[in-house]
C-alpha atoms as one frame of an Amber mdcrd trajectory, in Angstrom:
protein
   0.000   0.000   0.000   1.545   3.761  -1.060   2.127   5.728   1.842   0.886
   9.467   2.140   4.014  10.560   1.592   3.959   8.168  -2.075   0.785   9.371
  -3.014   1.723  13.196  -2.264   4.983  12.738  -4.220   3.117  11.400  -7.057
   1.132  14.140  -7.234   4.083  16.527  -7.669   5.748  14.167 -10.542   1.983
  14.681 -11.867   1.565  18.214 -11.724   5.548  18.347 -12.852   4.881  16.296
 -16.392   1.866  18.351 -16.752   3.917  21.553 -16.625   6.167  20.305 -19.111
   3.521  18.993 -21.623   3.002  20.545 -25.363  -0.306  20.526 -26.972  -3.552
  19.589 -26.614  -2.530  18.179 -22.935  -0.743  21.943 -22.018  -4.592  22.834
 -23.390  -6.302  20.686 -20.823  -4.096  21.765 -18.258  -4.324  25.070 -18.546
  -7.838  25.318 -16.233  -8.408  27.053 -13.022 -10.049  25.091 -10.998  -9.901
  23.921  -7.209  -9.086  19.950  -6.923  -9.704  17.092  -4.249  -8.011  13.658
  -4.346  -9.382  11.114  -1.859  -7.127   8.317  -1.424  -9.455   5.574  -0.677
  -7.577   3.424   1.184  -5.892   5.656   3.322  -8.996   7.593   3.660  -6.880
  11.157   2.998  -7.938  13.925   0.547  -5.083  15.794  -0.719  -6.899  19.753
  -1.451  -5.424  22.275  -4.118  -5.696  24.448  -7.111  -5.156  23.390 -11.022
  -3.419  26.682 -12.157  -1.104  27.105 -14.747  -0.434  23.978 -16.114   0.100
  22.757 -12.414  -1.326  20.950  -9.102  -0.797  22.986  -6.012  -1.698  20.892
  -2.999  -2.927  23.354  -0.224  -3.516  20.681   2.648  -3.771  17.040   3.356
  -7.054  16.498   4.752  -8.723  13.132   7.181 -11.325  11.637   5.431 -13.175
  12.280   2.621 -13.461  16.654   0.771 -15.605  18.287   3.115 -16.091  20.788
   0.563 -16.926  19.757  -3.350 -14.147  20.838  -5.853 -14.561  21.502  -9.092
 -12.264  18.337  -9.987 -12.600  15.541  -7.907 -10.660  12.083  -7.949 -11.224
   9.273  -5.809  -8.807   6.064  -5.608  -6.637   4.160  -4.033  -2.912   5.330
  -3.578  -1.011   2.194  -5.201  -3.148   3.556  -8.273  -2.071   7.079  -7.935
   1.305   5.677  -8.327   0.762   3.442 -10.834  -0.945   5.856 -13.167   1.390
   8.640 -12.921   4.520   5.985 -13.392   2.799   4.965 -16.617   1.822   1.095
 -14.874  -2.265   2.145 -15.264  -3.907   3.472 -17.833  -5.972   6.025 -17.287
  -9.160   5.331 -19.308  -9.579   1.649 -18.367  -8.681   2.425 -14.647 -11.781
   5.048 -14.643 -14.423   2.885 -16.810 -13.859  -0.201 -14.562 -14.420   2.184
 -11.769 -11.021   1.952 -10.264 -10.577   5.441 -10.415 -13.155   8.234 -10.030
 -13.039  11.564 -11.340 -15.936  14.220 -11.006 -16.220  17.318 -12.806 -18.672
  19.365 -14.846 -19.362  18.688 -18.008 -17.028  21.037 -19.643 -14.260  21.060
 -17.757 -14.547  16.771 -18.639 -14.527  17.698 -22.123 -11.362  19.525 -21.636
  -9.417  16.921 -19.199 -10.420  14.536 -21.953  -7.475  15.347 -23.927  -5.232
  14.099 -21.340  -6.022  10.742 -21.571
């Protein structure tokens, strides 16, 4: 099982290949928007800001958001890992329901160009 301290690095290596993308992925990246990642299995939400091309995590949080961002994820932290090292693919992880993500409708349209 990932640690926190996994799943929180993963994040950065995340929000670091997301900085350095070209394209239609610096497109989808380039949102403002707040963002929640519950780590299921840990039962943690990491709590930030998409801004820039980047995740800024604000706080590490018990439990699951208290408050509703406008991007939400929900899984567990080996698959945090996994899909930001490449090991999970993104679109099969979230139609067999191993990874959730939440959003309205347009901002789904736009992170669609990252998988």
């Amino acid at each position: 099982m990932a640690t926190t301290e996994e799943c929180r690095a993963a994040l950065e290596k995340l929000s670091d290949n997301m900085a350095g993308a070209d394209g239609h992925v610096r497109e989808a990246t380039a949102l403002d928007r707040s963002v929640s990642c519950h780590i299921k299995d840990l039962d943690i939400t990491f709590v930030g800001r998409m801004r820039d091309g980047r995740i800024e995590v604000h706080d590490t949080l018990a439990g699951p958001p208290a408050e509703k961002a406008q991007i939400r994820l929900a899984m567990t932290g080996d698959d945090l890992v996994a899909l930001v090292d490449g090991e999970l693919n993104f679109a099969k992880a979230w139609g067999s329901g191993r990874v959730k993500l939440e959003a309205g409708f347009r901002d789904l349209l736009q992170l669609r160009k990252l998988l």
